[in-house]
């Protein structure tokens, strides 16, 4: 957390909670930016556009998220749904990047 945000267990009012949520959202966006950077790298590396969609890998990523959520006591079903949407969005983004890279080159 940043110096102006408290850990959840240290919050005493909703202003502190909201500051923590906002800081966490910004950190999540930074991580998503990095994740999509890996999708750009994958689009650059994969030679076959058909390799962009890998159902076995998708299932593995979602299962990993579910297992991690369960271990943390978080709502695993709902987070698996979020991960499914994240992976589908990542696949779509990677496909667009794959096309863009090859059209530009």
Tab-separated table of N, CA and C in Angstrom:
chain	number	residue	atom	x	y	z
A	1	UNK	N	0.834	-1.182	0.000
A	1	UNK	CA	0.000	0.000	0.000
A	1	UNK	C	0.881	1.247	0.000
A	2	UNK	N	0.306	2.318	-0.478
A	2	UNK	CA	1.040	3.576	-0.468
A	2	UNK	C	1.037	4.150	0.942
A	3	UNK	N	1.831	5.175	1.141
A	3	UNK	CA	1.944	5.753	2.477
A	3	UNK	C	0.641	6.394	2.947
A	4	UNK	N	-0.253	6.755	2.013
A	4	UNK	CA	-1.504	7.398	2.408
A	4	UNK	C	-2.671	6.411	2.519
A	5	UNK	N	-2.399	5.132	2.345
A	5	UNK	CA	-3.458	4.138	2.507
A	5	UNK	C	-3.102	3.177	3.631
A	6	UNK	N	-4.131	2.714	4.284
A	6	UNK	CA	-3.948	1.770	5.388
A	6	UNK	C	-4.278	0.362	4.924
A	7	UNK	N	-3.736	-0.609	5.636
A	7	UNK	CA	-4.118	-1.998	5.405
A	7	UNK	C	-5.584	-2.144	5.813
A	8	UNK	N	-6.315	-3.070	5.189
A	8	UNK	CA	-7.744	-3.196	5.524
A	8	UNK	C	-8.015	-3.326	7.026
A	9	UNK	N	-7.219	-4.116	7.699
A	9	UNK	CA	-7.455	-4.329	9.128
A	9	UNK	C	-7.172	-3.093	9.981
A	10	UNK	N	-6.506	-2.095	9.412
A	10	UNK	CA	-6.193	-0.866	10.145
A	10	UNK	C	-7.158	0.278	9.834
A	11	UNK	N	-8.113	0.061	8.925
A	11	UNK	CA	-9.063	1.120	8.558
A	11	UNK	C	-10.076	1.339	9.674
A	12	UNK	N	-10.371	2.623	9.915
A	12	UNK	CA	-11.328	2.993	10.961
A	12	UNK	C	-12.552	3.714	10.431
A	13	UNK	N	-12.521	4.143	9.168
A	13	UNK	CA	-13.680	4.816	8.590
A	13	UNK	C	-13.730	4.549	7.087
A	14	UNK	N	-14.854	4.909	6.485
A	14	UNK	CA	-15.051	4.614	5.063
A	14	UNK	C	-14.112	5.412	4.158
A	15	UNK	N	-13.660	6.558	4.589
A	15	UNK	CA	-12.696	7.321	3.784
A	15	UNK	C	-11.422	6.504	3.609
A	16	UNK	N	-10.966	5.883	4.687
A	16	UNK	CA	-9.768	5.049	4.627
A	16	UNK	C	-10.005	3.803	3.773
A	17	UNK	N	-11.179	3.203	3.918
A	17	UNK	CA	-11.513	2.025	3.115
A	17	UNK	C	-11.511	2.396	1.631
A	18	UNK	N	-12.164	3.494	1.290
A	18	UNK	CA	-12.255	3.905	-0.122
A	18	UNK	C	-10.893	4.266	-0.686
A	19	UNK	N	-10.058	4.895	0.118
A	19	UNK	CA	-8.698	5.206	-0.341
A	19	UNK	C	-7.941	3.918	-0.635
A	20	UNK	N	-8.114	2.922	0.221
A	20	UNK	CA	-7.461	1.640	-0.002
A	20	UNK	C	-7.984	0.931	-1.240
A	21	UNK	N	-9.289	0.968	-1.444
A	21	UNK	CA	-9.882	0.354	-2.637
A	21	UNK	C	-9.361	1.052	-3.887
A	22	UNK	N	-9.337	2.380	-3.890
A	22	UNK	CA	-8.865	3.122	-5.056
A	22	UNK	C	-7.395	2.813	-5.351
A	23	UNK	N	-6.579	2.742	-4.309
A	23	UNK	CA	-5.158	2.416	-4.495
A	23	UNK	C	-5.007	0.997	-5.032
A	24	UNK	N	-5.821	0.098	-4.524
A	24	UNK	CA	-5.774	-1.289	-4.997
A	24	UNK	C	-6.210	-1.367	-6.454
A	25	UNK	N	-7.238	-0.622	-6.830
A	25	UNK	CA	-7.682	-0.606	-8.229
A	25	UNK	C	-6.576	-0.103	-9.156
A	26	UNK	N	-5.857	0.918	-8.745
A	26	UNK	CA	-4.737	1.424	-9.563
A	26	UNK	C	-3.637	0.368	-9.680
A	27	UNK	N	-3.359	-0.332	-8.593
A	27	UNK	CA	-2.347	-1.392	-8.633
A	27	UNK	C	-2.801	-2.536	-9.537
A	28	UNK	N	-4.090	-2.881	-9.481
A	28	UNK	CA	-4.616	-3.920	-10.373
A	28	UNK	C	-4.474	-3.507	-11.835
A	29	UNK	N	-4.744	-2.231	-12.137
A	29	UNK	CA	-4.617	-1.760	-13.507
A	29	UNK	C	-3.168	-1.837	-13.975
A	30	UNK	N	-2.237	-1.535	-13.100
A	30	UNK	CA	-0.814	-1.681	-13.446
A	30	UNK	C	-0.480	-3.132	-13.757
A	31	UNK	N	-1.019	-4.051	-12.967
A	31	UNK	CA	-0.765	-5.476	-13.205
A	31	UNK	C	-1.430	-5.944	-14.498
A	32	UNK	N	-2.624	-5.427	-14.782
A	32	UNK	CA	-3.282	-5.779	-16.037
A	32	UNK	C	-2.508	-5.238	-17.230
A	33	UNK	N	-1.957	-4.050	-17.085
A	33	UNK	CA	-1.119	-3.487	-18.144
A	33	UNK	C	0.062	-4.422	-18.422
A	34	UNK	N	0.672	-4.932	-17.380
A	34	UNK	CA	1.778	-5.876	-17.547
A	34	UNK	C	1.289	-7.182	-18.176
A	35	UNK	N	0.125	-7.676	-17.726
A	35	UNK	CA	-0.420	-8.925	-18.278
A	35	UNK	C	-0.669	-8.782	-19.778
A	36	UNK	N	-1.266	-7.671	-20.179
A	36	UNK	CA	-1.520	-7.456	-21.603
A	36	UNK	C	-0.220	-7.242	-22.372
A	37	UNK	N	0.802	-6.759	-21.707
A	37	UNK	CA	2.129	-6.699	-22.325
A	37	UNK	C	2.621	-8.088	-22.693
A	38	UNK	N	2.338	-9.062	-21.831
A	38	UNK	CA	2.698	-10.446	-22.152
A	38	UNK	C	1.879	-10.963	-23.332
A	39	UNK	N	0.656	-10.479	-23.476
A	39	UNK	CA	-0.145	-10.877	-24.640
A	39	UNK	C	0.470	-10.302	-25.919
A	40	UNK	N	0.990	-9.078	-25.830
A	40	UNK	CA	1.693	-8.503	-26.993
A	40	UNK	C	2.932	-9.322	-27.313
A	41	UNK	N	3.649	-9.754	-26.289
A	41	UNK	CA	4.834	-10.586	-26.509
A	41	UNK	C	4.447	-11.919	-27.136
A	42	UNK	N	3.369	-12.518	-26.649
A	42	UNK	CA	2.914	-13.788	-27.214
A	42	UNK	C	2.531	-13.623	-28.675
A	43	UNK	N	1.850	-12.520	-28.992
A	43	UNK	CA	1.462	-12.265	-30.386
A	43	UNK	C	2.693	-12.127	-31.282
A	44	UNK	N	3.733	-11.539	-30.744
A	44	UNK	CA	4.977	-11.360	-31.505
A	44	UNK	C	5.691	-12.696	-31.684
A	45	UNK	N	5.653	-13.546	-30.685
A	45	UNK	CA	6.424	-14.792	-30.685
A	45	UNK	C	5.716	-15.911	-31.459
A	46	UNK	N	4.407	-16.017	-31.297
A	46	UNK	CA	3.677	-17.118	-31.947
A	46	UNK	C	3.667	-16.918	-33.455
A	47	UNK	N	4.045	-17.948	-34.171
A	47	UNK	CA	4.090	-17.871	-35.627
A	47	UNK	C	2.752	-18.190	-36.281
A	48	UNK	N	1.926	-18.959	-35.592
A	48	UNK	CA	0.638	-19.400	-36.140
A	48	UNK	C	-0.487	-18.709	-35.383
A	49	UNK	N	-1.357	-18.010	-36.097
A	49	UNK	CA	-2.463	-17.309	-35.444
A	49	UNK	C	-3.367	-18.285	-34.698
A	50	UNK	N	-3.480	-19.508	-35.183
A	50	UNK	CA	-4.289	-20.508	-34.512
A	50	UNK	C	-3.795	-20.837	-33.119
A	51	UNK	N	-2.532	-20.566	-32.853
A	51	UNK	CA	-1.960	-20.836	-31.535
A	51	UNK	C	-2.373	-19.790	-30.503
A	52	UNK	N	-3.007	-18.704	-30.960
A	52	UNK	CA	-3.441	-17.667	-30.022
A	52	UNK	C	-4.447	-18.246	-29.028
A	53	UNK	N	-5.375	-19.050	-29.505
A	53	UNK	CA	-6.352	-19.679	-28.616
A	53	UNK	C	-5.832	-21.052	-28.221
A	54	UNK	N	-5.639	-21.234	-26.916
A	54	UNK	CA	-5.151	-22.498	-26.373
A	54	UNK	C	-6.086	-22.868	-25.221
A	55	UNK	N	-7.072	-23.691	-25.520
A	55	UNK	CA	-8.096	-24.028	-24.525
A	55	UNK	C	-7.510	-24.736	-23.301
A	56	UNK	N	-6.500	-25.561	-23.509
A	56	UNK	CA	-5.887	-26.245	-22.361
A	56	UNK	C	-5.225	-25.226	-21.431
A	57	UNK	N	-4.522	-24.261	-21.997
A	57	UNK	CA	-3.882	-23.222	-21.186
A	57	UNK	C	-4.931	-22.362	-20.492
A	58	UNK	N	-6.005	-22.034	-21.219
A	58	UNK	CA	-7.087	-21.250	-20.619
A	58	UNK	C	-7.633	-21.974	-19.389
A	59	UNK	N	-7.925	-23.251	-19.529
A	59	UNK	CA	-8.457	-24.034	-18.406
A	59	UNK	C	-7.474	-24.057	-17.239
A	60	UNK	N	-6.185	-24.178	-17.546
A	60	UNK	CA	-5.160	-24.197	-16.504
A	60	UNK	C	-5.123	-22.877	-15.746
A	61	UNK	N	-5.167	-21.765	-16.458
A	61	UNK	CA	-5.114	-20.442	-15.827
A	61	UNK	C	-6.325	-20.240	-14.914
A	62	UNK	N	-7.504	-20.621	-15.391
A	62	UNK	CA	-8.719	-20.459	-14.589
A	62	UNK	C	-8.689	-21.380	-13.377
A	63	UNK	N	-8.238	-22.598	-13.554
A	63	UNK	CA	-8.126	-23.531	-12.425
A	63	UNK	C	-7.138	-23.000	-11.391
A	64	UNK	N	-6.041	-22.430	-11.841
A	64	UNK	CA	-5.063	-21.848	-10.916
A	64	UNK	C	-5.683	-20.704	-10.122
A	65	UNK	N	-6.457	-19.856	-10.795
A	65	UNK	CA	-7.115	-18.738	-10.110
A	65	UNK	C	-8.113	-19.267	-9.079
A	66	UNK	N	-8.875	-20.292	-9.461
A	66	UNK	CA	-9.852	-20.875	-8.539
A	66	UNK	C	-9.152	-21.452	-7.302
A	67	UNK	N	-8.081	-22.192	-7.525
A	67	UNK	CA	-7.340	-22.791	-6.411
A	67	UNK	C	-6.767	-21.722	-5.494
A	68	UNK	N	-6.205	-20.675	-6.081
A	68	UNK	CA	-5.634	-19.577	-5.298
A	68	UNK	C	-6.733	-18.879	-4.495
A	69	UNK	N	-7.873	-18.628	-5.133
A	69	UNK	CA	-8.993	-17.986	-4.437
A	69	UNK	C	-9.463	-18.841	-3.260
A	70	UNK	N	-9.605	-20.139	-3.492
A	70	UNK	CA	-10.044	-21.028	-2.415
A	70	UNK	C	-9.065	-21.004	-1.250
A	71	UNK	N	-7.773	-21.026	-1.563
A	71	UNK	CA	-6.744	-21.022	-0.515
A	71	UNK	C	-6.785	-19.726	0.296
A	72	UNK	N	-7.242	-18.647	-0.333
A	72	UNK	CA	-7.304	-17.346	0.351
A	72	UNK	C	-8.657	-17.100	1.022
A	73	UNK	N	-9.582	-18.041	0.873
A	73	UNK	CA	-10.908	-17.863	1.440
A	73	UNK	C	-11.753	-16.858	0.680
A	74	UNK	N	-11.469	-16.703	-0.604
A	74	UNK	CA	-12.212	-15.769	-1.455
A	74	UNK	C	-13.279	-16.526	-2.245
A	75	UNK	N	-14.256	-15.810	-2.809
A	75	UNK	CA	-15.328	-16.483	-3.557
A	75	UNK	C	-14.803	-17.070	-4.878
A	76	UNK	N	-14.450	-18.342	-4.836
A	76	UNK	CA	-13.755	-18.991	-5.948
A	76	UNK	C	-14.576	-19.029	-7.231
A	77	UNK	N	-15.874	-19.321	-7.131
A	77	UNK	CA	-16.700	-19.400	-8.340
A	77	UNK	C	-16.758	-18.050	-9.052
A	78	UNK	N	-16.979	-16.999	-8.296
A	78	UNK	CA	-17.070	-15.669	-8.897
A	78	UNK	C	-15.721	-15.235	-9.476
A	79	UNK	N	-14.641	-15.535	-8.784
A	79	UNK	CA	-13.332	-15.160	-9.298
A	79	UNK	C	-12.952	-15.991	-10.513
A	80	UNK	N	-13.363	-17.243	-10.557
A	80	UNK	CA	-13.129	-18.048	-11.764
A	80	UNK	C	-13.869	-17.443	-12.952
A	81	UNK	N	-15.071	-16.919	-12.731
A	81	UNK	CA	-15.813	-16.247	-13.803
A	81	UNK	C	-15.072	-14.997	-14.282
A	82	UNK	N	-14.546	-14.237	-13.332
A	82	UNK	CA	-13.763	-13.048	-13.705
A	82	UNK	C	-12.546	-13.471	-14.511
A	83	UNK	N	-11.874	-14.520	-14.076
A	83	UNK	CA	-10.679	-14.992	-14.796
A	83	UNK	C	-11.041	-15.494	-16.185
A	84	UNK	N	-12.196	-16.135	-16.314
A	84	UNK	CA	-12.632	-16.572	-17.637
A	84	UNK	C	-12.768	-15.365	-18.565
A	85	UNK	N	-13.388	-14.313	-18.077
A	85	UNK	CA	-13.544	-13.089	-18.893
A	85	UNK	C	-12.189	-12.445	-19.160
A	86	UNK	N	-11.306	-12.434	-18.171
A	86	UNK	CA	-9.973	-11.879	-18.353
A	86	UNK	C	-9.220	-12.637	-19.430
A	87	UNK	N	-9.266	-13.958	-19.370
A	87	UNK	CA	-8.549	-14.765	-20.361
A	87	UNK	C	-9.157	-14.568	-21.743
A	88	UNK	N	-10.478	-14.535	-21.838
A	88	UNK	CA	-11.114	-14.305	-23.145
A	88	UNK	C	-10.737	-12.935	-23.701
A	89	UNK	N	-10.700	-11.935	-22.849
A	89	UNK	CA	-10.280	-10.605	-23.274
A	89	UNK	C	-8.828	-10.615	-23.728
A	90	UNK	N	-7.996	-11.347	-23.014
A	90	UNK	CA	-6.579	-11.451	-23.364
A	90	UNK	C	-6.394	-12.152	-24.704
A	91	UNK	N	-7.175	-13.193	-24.948
A	91	UNK	CA	-7.096	-13.901	-26.227
A	91	UNK	C	-7.498	-12.977	-27.365
A	92	UNK	N	-8.592	-12.252	-27.182
A	92	UNK	CA	-9.044	-11.319	-28.222
A	92	UNK	C	-7.996	-10.244	-28.485
A	93	UNK	N	-7.410	-9.721	-27.425
A	93	UNK	CA	-6.370	-8.697	-27.555
A	93	UNK	C	-5.147	-9.260	-28.278
A	94	UNK	N	-4.737	-10.460	-27.895
A	94	UNK	CA	-3.582	-11.089	-28.533
A	94	UNK	C	-3.836	-11.309	-30.024
A	95	UNK	N	-5.046	-11.720	-30.378
A	95	UNK	CA	-5.371	-11.931	-31.792
A	95	UNK	C	-5.290	-10.621	-32.572
A	96	UNK	N	-5.803	-9.556	-31.986
A	96	UNK	CA	-5.707	-8.241	-32.642
A	96	UNK	C	-4.250	-7.825	-32.802
A	97	UNK	N	-3.463	-8.042	-31.773
A	97	UNK	CA	-2.042	-7.704	-31.838
A	97	UNK	C	-1.322	-8.574	-32.867
A	98	UNK	N	-1.661	-9.854	-32.930
A	98	UNK	CA	-1.054	-10.765	-33.913
A	98	UNK	C	-1.308	-10.221	-35.309
A	99	UNK	N	-2.562	-9.830	-35.585
A	99	UNK	CA	-2.904	-9.282	-36.895
A	99	UNK	C	-2.180	-7.969	-37.145
A	100	UNK	N	-2.156	-7.088	-36.147
A	100	UNK	CA	-1.528	-5.778	-36.309
A	100	UNK	C	-0.043	-5.914	-36.631
A	101	UNK	N	0.625	-6.799	-35.917
A	101	UNK	CA	2.066	-6.984	-36.121
A	101	UNK	C	2.340	-7.475	-37.535
A	102	UNK	N	1.549	-8.406	-38.018
A	102	UNK	CA	1.797	-8.983	-39.340
A	102	UNK	C	1.381	-8.048	-40.457
A	103	UNK	N	0.366	-7.207	-40.221
A	103	UNK	CA	-0.036	-6.230	-41.232
A	103	UNK	C	0.992	-5.115	-41.343
A	104	UNK	N	1.593	-4.754	-40.213
A	104	UNK	CA	2.591	-3.684	-40.203
A	104	UNK	C	3.916	-4.135	-40.810
A	105	UNK	N	4.188	-5.425	-40.717
A	105	UNK	CA	5.482	-5.926	-41.160
A	105	UNK	C	5.430	-6.407	-42.544
